[in-house]
Rosetta silent file (secondary structure, phi, psi, omega in degrees, C-alpha in Angstrom):
SEQUENCE: MTKKRKAKKSGISAGALSGIILVMVLAGAGITGTLALNSIYRGPYKAYTQHLLETMEEGSLQYKAAGLFYSQAELEAIRNPQLAEEEETPTASESADKDAIEIIDLKGTTFEGKLMIVHDPSRVFVACNPNMDSGAPGYSVEKYIQDNNAIAGINAGGFEDAGGNGNGGTAYGIVIHDGKLISGRPNEFTPVIGINNANQLVVGDMTAQQALDYDIRDAVTFGPVFIKNWDVVFETGRHPGLNPRTVIGQRYDGAFLLMVLDGRQPSSFGSTYQDIIDIMQQYDAVNAANLDGGNSTVMVYDGETLNTTVSIKGDRRVPTAFIVK
SCORE:     score description
SCORE:     0.000 S_00000001
   1 L     0.000  127.230 -176.778    0.000    0.000    0.000 S_00000001
   2 L   -83.010  131.054  177.737    1.445    3.265   -1.110 S_00000001
   3 L   -82.055  139.030  176.408    1.674    6.055    1.513 S_00000001
   4 L   -82.305  132.598  176.139    0.450    9.479    0.520 S_00000001
   5 L   -83.404  138.401  176.878    2.944   12.225    0.946 S_00000001
   6 L   -75.807  134.407  178.684    1.779   15.360    2.714 S_00000001
   7 L   -69.893  138.946  178.769    2.035   18.417    0.561 S_00000001
   8 L   -73.146  136.694  178.412    4.494   20.985    1.809 S_00000001
   9 L   -78.567  133.020  177.415    2.911   24.222    3.027 S_00000001
  10 L   -93.323  162.142  176.877    4.075   27.252    1.190 S_00000001
  11 L    98.062 -165.711 -173.982    4.493   30.734    2.750 S_00000001
  12 L  -103.301  139.115  178.663    5.630   31.925    6.176 S_00000001
  13 L   -67.959  161.148 -179.782    4.886   30.167    9.428 S_00000001
  14 H   -60.285  -39.425 -179.031    2.734   31.895   12.047 S_00000001
  15 H   -65.647  -43.157  179.774    5.727   32.279   14.353 S_00000001
  16 H   -65.269  -39.899  179.629    7.877   33.894   11.681 S_00000001
  17 H   -62.389  -42.744  178.193    5.042   36.205   10.692 S_00000001
  18 H   -60.464  -40.756  179.503    4.589   37.305   14.306 S_00000001
  19 H   -63.241  -42.057  179.389    8.303   38.028   14.531 S_00000001
  20 H   -63.943  -43.145  179.167    8.240   40.151   11.404 S_00000001
  21 H   -61.577  -42.057  179.775    5.234   42.125   12.674 S_00000001
  22 H   -61.826  -44.207  179.097    6.983   42.714   16.019 S_00000001
  23 H   -61.250  -41.134 -179.906   10.112   43.987   14.263 S_00000001
  24 H   -65.271  -40.783  178.950    7.969   46.321   12.131 S_00000001
  25 H   -63.619  -46.344  179.673    6.143   47.658   15.189 S_00000001
  26 H   -63.226  -39.921  178.829    9.405   48.262   17.048 S_00000001
  27 H   -64.436  -42.100  177.867   10.905   49.914   13.992 S_00000001
  28 H   -62.520  -41.005  178.669    7.823   52.112   13.642 S_00000001
  29 H   -64.001  -38.384  178.721    8.005   53.043   17.304 S_00000001
  30 H   -64.074  -43.155  179.223   11.664   53.896   16.863 S_00000001
  31 H   -64.580  -44.557  179.166   10.928   56.141   13.889 S_00000001
  32 H   -60.896  -44.039  179.727    8.044   57.810   15.723 S_00000001
  33 H   -62.919  -41.152  179.172   10.204   58.340   18.781 S_00000001
  34 H   -63.989  -42.751  178.491   13.017   59.787   16.697 S_00000001
  35 H   -63.314  -38.949  178.904   10.632   62.157   14.946 S_00000001
  36 H   -63.944  -44.922  178.522    9.214   63.250   18.307 S_00000001
  37 H   -64.494  -38.558 -179.832   12.693   63.933   19.688 S_00000001
  38 H   -62.165  -39.326  179.243   13.631   65.747   16.502 S_00000001
  39 H   -66.654  -27.370  179.219   10.629   68.073   16.886 S_00000001
  40 H   -79.692  -48.250 -171.711   11.763   68.854   20.437 S_00000001
  41 H   -93.911  -21.466  178.972   15.482   69.352   19.867 S_00000001
  42 L  -132.158   24.306 -176.632   15.546   70.482   16.237 S_00000001
  43 L   -79.470 -174.071 -174.509   11.973   71.684   15.785 S_00000001
  44 L   -75.922  -19.191 -175.092   10.660   75.063   14.613 S_00000001
  45 L   -92.790   81.077 -170.992   10.300   76.600   18.109 S_00000001
  46 H   -63.870  -36.511 -178.714   13.921   77.590   18.624 S_00000001
  47 H   -65.504  -40.360  178.139   13.342   79.666   21.746 S_00000001
  48 H   -63.739  -44.742 -179.975   11.647   76.753   23.506 S_00000001
  49 H   -61.432  -43.217 -179.493   14.470   74.388   22.475 S_00000001
  50 H   -62.186  -43.551  178.735   17.125   76.825   23.697 S_00000001
  51 H   -62.152  -41.351  179.717   15.394   77.202   27.056 S_00000001
  52 H   -62.942  -46.283 -178.588   15.119   73.407   27.397 S_00000001
  53 H   -66.447  -34.421 -178.632   18.797   72.864   26.586 S_00000001
  54 H   -71.444  -32.184 -172.156   19.910   75.607   28.964 S_00000001
  55 H  -101.053  -11.348 -178.069   17.919   74.314   31.938 S_00000001
  56 L   -69.888  149.459 -177.798   18.193   70.523   31.648 S_00000001
  57 L   -80.756  132.796 -179.207   20.369   68.742   34.179 S_00000001
  58 L   -63.585  132.884 -178.459   23.663   67.378   32.856 S_00000001
  59 L    91.291   -8.403  179.522   23.632   63.576   32.757 S_00000001
  60 L   -73.061  168.461  178.638   19.821   63.424   32.738 S_00000001
  61 H   -60.785  -39.400  177.421   17.863   61.369   30.204 S_00000001
  62 H   -59.895  -42.425 -177.922   16.921   64.631   28.441 S_00000001
  63 H   -64.352  -41.763  178.871   20.595   65.577   28.230 S_00000001
  64 H   -65.500  -38.665  178.124   21.503   62.197   26.744 S_00000001
  65 H   -65.013  -38.425  178.360   18.679   62.500   24.207 S_00000001
  66 H   -62.376  -29.659  179.081   19.949   65.954   23.209 S_00000001
  67 L   -64.407  -15.090  176.769   23.312   64.308   22.516 S_00000001
  68 L   -75.848  -19.651 -174.001   21.692   62.535   19.565 S_00000001
  69 L  -117.554  -11.968 -178.978   21.175   65.886   17.862 S_00000001
  70 L  -135.659  146.597  172.364   24.078   68.038   19.118 S_00000001
  71 L   -75.135  164.671  179.108   27.799   67.547   19.608 S_00000001
  72 H   -60.287  -38.849  179.711   29.228   68.090   23.084 S_00000001
  73 H   -64.163  -39.945  179.433   30.784   71.366   21.917 S_00000001
  74 H   -65.928  -42.645  179.033   27.429   72.600   20.608 S_00000001
  75 H   -61.793  -43.244 -179.205   25.673   71.714   23.873 S_00000001
  76 H   -65.099  -37.491  179.582   28.310   73.523   25.931 S_00000001
  77 H   -67.080  -38.856  179.871   28.055   76.613   23.725 S_00000001
  78 H   -71.501  -41.388 -175.681   24.252   76.692   24.070 S_00000001
  79 H   -78.912  -20.237 -179.512   24.253   76.003   27.817 S_00000001
  80 L  -130.562   65.770 -175.925   27.067   78.468   28.575 S_00000001
  81 H   -63.448  -24.397 -179.254   26.571   81.401   26.187 S_00000001
  82 H   -65.377  -26.985  178.260   28.584   83.704   28.448 S_00000001
  83 H   -66.942  -41.390  178.733   31.724   81.724   27.580 S_00000001
  84 H   -66.628  -36.303  179.539   31.244   82.460   23.903 S_00000001
  85 H   -65.832  -37.397  179.972   30.606   86.120   24.713 S_00000001
  86 H   -68.393  -32.284 -177.311   33.860   86.328   26.670 S_00000001
  87 H   -78.966  -26.779 -175.198   35.790   84.791   23.788 S_00000001
  88 L  -119.153  129.279  174.318   34.326   87.061   21.124 S_00000001
  89 L   -93.948  123.833 -176.663   34.185   90.857   21.132 S_00000001
  90 L   -63.463  139.912  176.692   31.221   92.021   19.077 S_00000001
  91 L   -79.114  172.727 -179.395   32.047   93.980   15.962 S_00000001
  92 H   -61.453  -39.235 -179.456   30.368   97.289   15.131 S_00000001
  93 H   -68.279  -36.396  178.691   27.969   95.548   12.742 S_00000001
  94 H   -67.698  -38.288  178.537   27.028   92.950   15.364 S_00000001
  95 H   -65.692  -36.550 -178.740   26.350   95.678   17.911 S_00000001
  96 H   -67.556  -26.704 -178.228   24.179   97.492   15.393 S_00000001
  97 H   -59.365  -34.811 -179.208   22.023   94.385   14.927 S_00000001
  98 H   -66.187  -26.706  179.689   20.542   94.839   18.405 S_00000001
  99 L   -86.684   -3.106 -174.984   19.343   98.278   17.368 S_00000001
 100 L   -72.515  149.964  171.767   17.745   96.931   14.205 S_00000001
 101 E  -121.750  120.760  179.071   14.035   96.971   13.521 S_00000001
 102 E   -98.578  138.341  173.878   12.776   94.344   11.093 S_00000001
 103 E  -116.538  121.518 -176.609    9.554   94.743    9.127 S_00000001
 104 E  -118.548  130.783  175.696    8.092   91.489    7.793 S_00000001
 105 E   -77.459  133.895  179.018    5.150   91.194    5.402 S_00000001
 106 E  -116.432  141.791  178.215    2.523   88.689    6.530 S_00000001
 107 E  -149.077  126.500  177.361   -0.062   87.004    4.346 S_00000001
 108 L  -123.011 -170.978 -178.611   -2.610   84.343    5.185 S_00000001
 109 L   -62.366  -37.026 -174.485   -5.681   82.892    3.545 S_00000001
 110 L  -121.335    6.070 -174.122   -7.897   85.741    4.736 S_00000001
 111 L  -147.727  160.360  168.122   -5.501   88.476    5.830 S_00000001
 112 E  -130.126  153.473 -179.007   -2.486   90.632    5.114 S_00000001
 113 E  -171.170 -170.733 -178.445   -0.398   92.389    7.724 S_00000001
 114 E  -135.068  142.233  173.675    2.933   93.498    9.124 S_00000001
 115 E  -120.289  125.900  176.985    5.215   92.190   11.843 S_00000001
 116 E  -108.298  122.882  177.447    7.765   94.522   13.429 S_00000001
 117 E  -105.079  115.920  179.576   10.623   92.878   15.337 S_00000001
 118 E  -103.588  108.324 -171.367   12.329   95.256   17.784 S_00000001
 119 L   -72.117  -29.143  179.412   15.567   93.591   18.861 S_00000001
 120 L  -100.155  105.384 -175.228   16.320   95.922   21.781 S_00000001
 121 H   -67.023  -19.506 -179.186   13.458   95.562   24.324 S_00000001
 122 H   -72.285   -5.969 -179.022   14.548   98.664   26.253 S_00000001
 123 H   -90.549   -7.784 -173.700   13.283  100.798   23.356 S_00000001
 124 E   -99.368  127.782 -177.982    9.596   99.867   23.787 S_00000001
 125 E  -139.114  168.928  170.432    7.358  102.030   25.985 S_00000001
 126 E  -100.799  126.609  171.291    3.724  103.022   26.463 S_00000001
 127 E  -103.049  144.599 -175.208    2.831  106.554   25.404 S_00000001
 128 E  -141.890  160.932  178.021   -0.465  107.902   26.687 S_00000001
 129 L   -56.719  118.613 -178.346   -2.905  110.773   26.468 S_00000001
 130 L   -65.737  -17.463  178.477   -1.445  113.514   28.722 S_00000001
 131 L  -112.215   41.158 -175.661   -4.991  114.549   29.615 S_00000001
 132 L   -52.256  132.850  174.488   -6.171  111.012   30.382 S_00000001
 133 L    66.234   12.805  177.361   -9.779  110.687   31.612 S_00000001
 134 L   -91.921   -7.667 -174.260  -10.385  114.446   31.441 S_00000001
 135 L    96.497  -15.250  177.641  -12.581  114.091   28.386 S_00000001
 136 L   -69.220  140.258 -177.130   -9.901  115.609   26.180 S_00000001
 137 L   -64.556  153.186  175.157   -9.344  113.523   23.047 S_00000001
 138 L   -77.355 -173.082 -178.906   -6.397  111.196   22.716 S_00000001
 139 E  -109.802  164.521  169.993   -3.737  111.416   20.043 S_00000001
 140 L   -75.194  158.206  178.376   -3.036  109.480   16.885 S_00000001
 141 H   -59.570  -38.864  179.599   -0.237  106.907   17.091 S_00000001
 142 H   -60.227  -39.094  179.356    1.791  109.068   14.719 S_00000001
 143 H   -70.098  -38.949  175.565    1.523  112.035   17.112 S_00000001
 144 H   -58.066  -40.568  179.730    2.534  109.893   20.101 S_00000001
 145 H   -64.535  -46.833 -179.255    5.604  108.900   18.101 S_00000001
 146 H   -62.907  -46.101 -175.675    6.429  112.484   17.190 S_00000001
 147 H   -68.327  -21.618 -177.941    5.893  113.875   20.699 S_00000001
 148 L  -108.319   14.477  178.300    8.127  111.214   22.262 S_00000001
 149 L    52.911   43.380 -178.628   10.934  111.413   19.711 S_00000001
 150 L  -102.081  176.528 -178.231   10.222  107.800   18.726 S_00000001
 151 L  -114.127  -25.099 -175.144   10.576  105.977   15.411 S_00000001
 152 E  -153.832  168.112  177.527    7.648  103.535   15.399 S_00000001
 153 E  -178.659  163.754  173.359    4.499  102.465   17.179 S_00000001
 154 E  -135.056  159.989  175.036    1.204  100.585   17.233 S_00000001
 155 E   -67.033  156.967 -172.762   -2.081  101.280   19.013 S_00000001
 156 L  -122.969 -103.579 -170.518   -2.337   99.711   22.457 S_00000001
 157 L   -78.776  169.807 -178.957   -5.135   99.511   25.070 S_00000001
 158 L   -78.442  170.661  179.202   -8.886   99.767   24.765 S_00000001
 159 E  -158.010  165.450  178.199  -11.066  102.811   25.360 S_00000001
 160 L   -66.171  121.613 -170.567  -14.690  103.911   25.533 S_00000001
 161 L  -142.473   54.732 -177.507  -15.838  103.784   21.933 S_00000001
 162 H   -59.480  123.845  178.071  -19.639  103.920   21.799 S_00000001
 163 H    66.760   14.127 -178.774  -20.805  103.429   18.235 S_00000001
 164 H    73.705   17.699 -177.384  -17.233  103.548   17.015 S_00000001
 165 L  -112.805   16.686  179.938  -17.156  107.290   17.667 S_00000001
 166 L   -64.880  151.207 -178.514  -14.836  107.373   20.697 S_00000001
 167 L  -107.418   12.393  178.611  -12.135  110.033   20.755 S_00000001
 168 L    73.235   17.927 -176.932   -9.571  108.105   22.802 S_00000001
 169 L   -84.698  -27.780 -176.595  -10.177  110.307   25.808 S_00000001
 170 L  -123.966  113.420 -177.613  -11.175  107.642   28.346 S_00000001
 171 E   -74.558  151.405  174.000   -9.120  104.479   28.616 S_00000001
 172 L   -89.303  133.973  177.811  -10.627  101.084   29.351 S_00000001
 173 L    75.105 -129.770 -176.639   -9.304   99.375   32.486 S_00000001
 174 L  -119.309  157.924  171.751   -5.966  100.633   33.747 S_00000001
 175 E  -136.082  125.628  174.294   -3.004  102.528   32.344 S_00000001
 176 E  -113.972  131.405 -179.760    0.423  102.525   33.986 S_00000001
 177 E  -135.881  123.701  178.959    3.044  104.941   32.690 S_00000001
 178 L    55.288   41.454  176.188    6.590  105.274   33.982 S_00000001
 179 L    77.657   10.457 -178.751    5.749  103.207   37.070 S_00000001
 180 E  -125.987  140.861  177.780    2.681  105.275   38.003 S_00000001
 181 E   -80.671  113.027 -177.572   -1.017  104.444   37.776 S_00000001
 182 E  -109.611   -7.498  175.456   -2.532  107.234   35.698 S_00000001
 183 E  -151.893  137.515 -178.290   -5.911  105.660   34.876 S_00000001
 184 L    97.689  173.283 -177.171   -8.055  103.154   36.759 S_00000001
 185 L  -104.325  148.955 -178.576   -8.239  102.127   40.418 S_00000001
 186 L   -57.349  -35.168 -177.155   -5.502  100.334   42.396 S_00000001
 187 L   -94.655   10.497 -179.193   -7.831   97.449   43.310 S_00000001
 188 L   -75.010  120.533 -178.747   -9.293   97.081   39.813 S_00000001
 189 E   -91.884  121.066 -170.387   -8.831   93.479   38.635 S_00000001
 190 E  -156.496  159.815  173.142   -8.302   93.417   34.900 S_00000001
 191 E   -66.474  126.855 -176.404   -6.344   91.822   32.038 S_00000001
 192 E  -117.290  133.567  173.577   -2.948   93.534   32.056 S_00000001
 193 E  -122.989  107.541 -172.313   -0.436   93.774   29.224 S_00000001
 194 E  -140.921  172.351  177.742    2.674   95.432   30.549 S_00000001
 195 E  -125.662  126.179 -179.108    6.444   95.812   30.479 S_00000001
 196 E   -87.780 -179.618 -176.456    8.464   95.630   33.686 S_00000001
 197 L   -72.354   -7.861  172.669   11.695   97.435   34.529 S_00000001
 198 L   -93.868    9.424  178.971   13.668   94.445   33.237 S_00000001
 199 L    64.549   32.918  178.546   12.053   95.120   29.813 S_00000001
 200 L  -105.941  139.277  177.170   10.063   91.879   29.958 S_00000001
 201 E   -74.279  126.764  179.201    6.519   91.543   28.651 S_00000001
 202 E  -117.997  126.236 -178.612    4.122   90.613   31.481 S_00000001
 203 E  -131.307  141.240  177.638    0.618   89.359   30.628 S_00000001
 204 E   151.440  169.757  178.468   -2.216   88.151   32.845 S_00000001
 205 E   -84.107  130.452 -179.597   -5.147   89.076   35.061 S_00000001
 206 E  -167.102  168.306  173.881   -4.213   91.161   38.106 S_00000001
 207 E   -83.493  164.408  177.451   -5.041   94.343   39.970 S_00000001
 208 H   -61.934  -38.372 -179.766   -3.300   97.589   39.190 S_00000001
 209 H   -65.903  -39.565  176.571   -1.597   97.444   42.578 S_00000001
 210 H   -62.188  -40.222  178.708   -0.302   93.949   41.876 S_00000001
 211 H   -60.844  -42.302  178.140    1.061   95.185   38.559 S_00000001
 212 H   -65.699  -39.918  179.042    2.904   97.976   40.355 S_00000001
 213 H   -66.014  -27.428  177.658    4.185   95.509   42.960 S_00000001
 214 L   -81.941    9.572  176.071    5.484   93.343   40.100 S_00000001
 215 L    68.167   31.805  177.474    7.666   96.298   39.058 S_00000001
 216 E   -79.897  125.543 -177.178    5.686   96.965   35.878 S_00000001
 217 E   -91.173  -30.561 -178.942    6.699  100.331   34.416 S_00000001
 218 E  -141.812  136.266 -179.824    4.150  100.549   31.547 S_00000001
 219 E  -159.458  153.317  173.425    0.838   98.754   31.073 S_00000001
 220 E  -134.819  172.443  177.207   -2.558   98.849   29.379 S_00000001
 221 E  -111.412  128.106  167.663   -5.711   96.773   29.577 S_00000001
 222 L  -175.109 -166.687 -178.652   -6.956   94.505   26.817 S_00000001
 223 L   166.811 -176.304    6.271   -6.930   90.843   25.854 S_00000001
 224 L   -82.802  169.811  170.361   -7.176   87.981   25.595 S_00000001
 225 E   -79.366  131.702 -179.251   -3.762   86.613   26.474 S_00000001
 226 E   -96.889  -48.277 -174.710   -2.755   84.048   23.848 S_00000001
 227 E  -130.985  134.471  178.116    0.583   82.675   25.025 S_00000001
 228 E  -138.582  119.941 -176.895    2.135   82.678   28.487 S_00000001
 229 L    52.054   47.157  178.765    5.524   81.079   29.166 S_00000001
 230 L    75.050  -14.439 -177.811    5.324   79.304   25.765 S_00000001
 231 E   -88.787  135.829  173.142    1.965   77.703   26.627 S_00000001
 232 E   -74.985  114.519 -176.142   -1.157   78.578   24.634 S_00000001
 233 L  -105.246   -3.249  178.348   -3.547   79.708   27.385 S_00000001
 234 L   -73.309  134.786 -177.294   -6.368   80.915   25.183 S_00000001
 235 L   -71.662  127.037  178.670   -9.463   78.730   25.488 S_00000001
 236 L   -66.943  150.609  178.926  -10.190   76.804   22.314 S_00000001
 237 L    89.710   -6.738 -179.047  -13.609   77.304   20.788 S_00000001
 238 L  -104.647   32.835 -176.142  -13.761   81.006   21.714 S_00000001
 239 L   -86.576  117.434  175.752  -12.541   82.253   18.358 S_00000001
 240 L   -73.826 -175.598 -177.004  -14.496   85.260   17.044 S_00000001
 241 L   -74.522 -164.444 -178.106  -14.824   86.048   13.375 S_00000001
 242 L   -81.759  126.580 -178.749  -12.410   87.708   11.000 S_00000001
 243 E  -150.297  162.599  170.882  -11.316   91.164   12.145 S_00000001
 244 L   -65.649  144.619 -176.224   -8.377   93.578   12.080 S_00000001
 245 E  -134.125  147.404  169.418   -5.953   92.740   14.917 S_00000001
 246 E  -126.217  132.769 -170.647   -3.167   94.407   16.864 S_00000001
 247 E  -139.949  147.487  171.705   -0.873   92.123   18.891 S_00000001
 248 E  -127.096  139.297  177.055    2.228   92.326   21.071 S_00000001
 249 E  -145.239  172.626  177.644    4.575   89.457   21.887 S_00000001
 250 E  -145.539  138.111  178.119    8.132   88.874   23.074 S_00000001
 251 E   -86.637  172.267  179.730   10.739   86.256   22.241 S_00000001
 252 L   -65.127  -30.152  179.604   13.113   84.513   24.658 S_00000001
 253 L   -81.203    1.969  176.745   15.975   86.745   23.510 S_00000001
 254 L    99.368  -17.935 -177.433   13.962   89.821   24.539 S_00000001
 255 L   -60.756  134.842  177.238   12.996   91.011   21.063 S_00000001
 256 E   -86.584  143.307  176.951    9.496   92.474   20.916 S_00000001
 257 E  -112.806  107.803  178.000    7.026   91.310   18.262 S_00000001
 258 E  -107.432  124.417 -171.095    4.591   94.077   17.275 S_00000001
 259 E  -134.881  139.757  170.225    1.981   92.929   14.781 S_00000001
 260 E  -128.354  137.448  176.447   -0.987   94.319   12.880 S_00000001
 261 E  -123.566  122.258 -175.818   -3.279   92.268   10.642 S_00000001
 262 L   -73.586  159.402  178.615   -5.649   94.176    8.367 S_00000001
 263 L  -161.079  173.165  179.485   -9.345   93.397    8.029 S_00000001
 264 L    60.676   36.218 -178.487  -12.750   94.508    6.753 S_00000001
 265 E  -138.303  154.394 -179.269  -11.263   95.148    3.305 S_00000001
 266 L   -58.306  -34.508 -177.413  -11.593   93.436   -0.092 S_00000001
 267 L   -91.243  -10.192 -178.608   -7.935   92.375   -0.049 S_00000001
 268 E  -154.164  100.789 -177.340   -7.863   91.407    3.643 S_00000001
 269 L   -69.868  -32.015 -176.756  -10.988   90.188    5.401 S_00000001
 270 L   131.896  178.921 -177.206   -9.241   89.829    8.754 S_00000001
 271 E  -127.045  161.077  173.933   -7.797   87.117   10.968 S_00000001
 272 L   -94.474  171.907  175.054   -8.938   84.780   13.704 S_00000001
 273 H   -65.373  -33.827  179.841   -7.301   84.354   17.090 S_00000001
 274 H   -64.990  -35.757  175.398   -5.898   81.041   15.896 S_00000001
 275 H   -58.256  -43.582 -179.226   -4.120   82.873   13.066 S_00000001
 276 H   -62.456  -47.885 -179.196   -2.477   85.105   15.681 S_00000001
 277 H   -58.948  -44.109 -179.487   -1.412   82.163   17.825 S_00000001
 278 H   -60.520  -43.858 -178.531    0.082   80.380   14.813 S_00000001
 279 H   -68.571  -43.376 -179.132    2.131   83.432   13.799 S_00000001
 280 H   -63.363  -38.232  176.623    3.316   84.165   17.335 S_00000001
 281 H   -68.898  -37.354  178.574    4.445   80.547   17.760 S_00000001
 282 H   -59.891  -33.948 -179.244    6.148   80.646   14.371 S_00000001
 283 L  -101.206   22.929  168.707    8.211   83.593   15.609 S_00000001
 284 L    64.065   37.975  179.104    9.010   81.951   18.958 S_00000001
 285 E   -69.310  129.713  172.535    6.891   84.138   21.253 S_00000001
 286 E   -80.184  -43.543  177.224    7.265   83.337   24.954 S_00000001
 287 E  -131.758  146.322  178.435    4.353   85.646   25.795 S_00000001
 288 E  -157.972  143.261 -179.038    1.759   87.213   23.494 S_00000001
 289 E  -148.724  157.457 -179.890   -1.506   89.092   23.937 S_00000001
 290 E   -82.297  136.637  172.171   -4.212   90.833   21.969 S_00000001
 291 E  -107.382 -179.626 -178.473   -4.394   94.630   21.879 S_00000001
 292 L   -66.691  119.434 -178.130   -7.270   96.826   20.744 S_00000001
 293 L  -106.051 -133.754  178.490   -7.907   95.970   17.107 S_00000001
 294 H    60.929 -135.827 -178.039  -10.764   96.765   14.750 S_00000001
 295 H   -64.955  -16.498 -176.488  -10.885  100.356   13.524 S_00000001
 296 H   -87.474  -14.012 -174.202   -7.935  101.260   15.771 S_00000001
 297 L   -58.716  119.571  179.273   -5.435   98.834   14.219 S_00000001
 298 L  -157.278  146.480  172.239   -2.430  100.773   12.944 S_00000001
 299 E  -131.502  126.753 -179.648    1.348  100.490   12.623 S_00000001
 300 E  -120.373  135.376  178.580    3.493  103.550   11.968 S_00000001
 301 E  -142.165  124.338  176.474    7.209  103.482   11.164 S_00000001
 302 L    52.921   44.059  175.838    9.468  106.404   10.301 S_00000001
 303 L    81.511    3.546 -177.501    6.514  108.693    9.554 S_00000001
 304 E  -121.705  134.395  173.526    4.681  106.179    7.356 S_00000001
 305 E   -79.682  118.040 -171.759    1.572  104.127    8.101 S_00000001
 306 L   -84.042  -28.089 -178.721    2.566  100.606    7.064 S_00000001
 307 L  -103.123  175.450  176.618   -0.823   98.891    7.113 S_00000001
 308 L  -100.323  109.899 -176.802   -4.162   99.756    5.519 S_00000001
 309 L   -73.622  156.531  179.039   -6.428  101.158    8.219 S_00000001
 310 L   -67.198  -45.838 -177.848  -10.156  100.478    8.280 S_00000001
 311 L   -74.709  136.039  177.482  -11.037  104.146    8.510 S_00000001
 312 L   -68.720  -16.495  177.145  -10.531  106.214    5.366 S_00000001
 313 L   -80.975   -9.324  177.367   -9.371  108.965    7.722 S_00000001
 314 L    85.455 -140.557 -174.521   -6.449  106.768    8.726 S_00000001
 315 L   -56.378  117.386 -178.809   -4.824  106.774   12.166 S_00000001
 316 L   -80.100  165.448  170.592   -7.508  107.157   14.894 S_00000001
 317 L   -79.867  126.489 -178.719   -7.269  109.012   18.186 S_00000001
 318 E  -135.057  158.397 -177.731   -6.442  106.498   20.917 S_00000001
 319 L   -79.094  -24.972 -175.165   -5.538  106.818   24.619 S_00000001
 320 E  -144.808  156.608  176.179   -2.364  104.708   24.475 S_00000001
 321 E  -149.437  145.053  168.164    0.251  103.375   22.075 S_00000001
 322 E   -86.526  117.938 -177.806    3.250  101.075   22.297 S_00000001
 323 E  -114.981  156.744  178.475    6.064  103.153   20.834 S_00000001
 324 E  -114.434  113.897 -177.886    9.659  102.357   19.874 S_00000001
 325 L   -83.615    0.000    0.000   12.139  105.048   20.873 S_00000001
């Protein structure tokens, strides 16, 4: 009697297949992990990466992971910038860079605008109506610039503007100028956008007295706050429609980001809050907040209005402006 031979099974055994799948999963996890680390250590948010590298503990897991993307010499240079400063004396051109003001054209799906980068934070101040709350009208941003021997500026805090006919005479919330409260009450709790005596942008809800106690030299009231210590603190889902916007932010290196986005025009409908957040993150803002926009949105530089204002009359009267001396 002839025995039947069993046909050989073709293909891969179940065990081998499982092994291949496991290898693929591990490889995928490795690629994903590498991409995640790359976004942290070599990603687009350079200020965040620099802060992380400067503050991480030597020998920590984070430090070892950073070693995958930087040489030891690069890490030491980033973590100890004062050593590089001691070794190199800045040239005249390098010194001039800190005094530079950059103007960048912005364009999105629904908006056009301008971003002004002021590299020296000590040049940015709040100018205000000298007759604040007296009923006397405020000034245009251009006049604030002229009267303070400045070079540039944007509109700043809010004001009473019934029917869009306000004259900038009465500020909304508080105004601090040169370390003194010139509008509002000491115990008034309000969103504050200010600059302290260390030339750092301070944003958040507080009383006027708290702002003074925090050594804030100049401040206005408006909002919302978008970014605080690199974190987006604006509540999702609260995005209004497309409008003209005025925004202030600051990078980790101290440079101020002054931005206007046009709106209510055929060529620029306006921007959302998410548009603002995206741009501020793109330019490495540590802190960023909304200023009074709408019909008041304006940016002036060297005697020229850089954006297209909503009003055909141009630069409105406002109670306050962030100016660059």
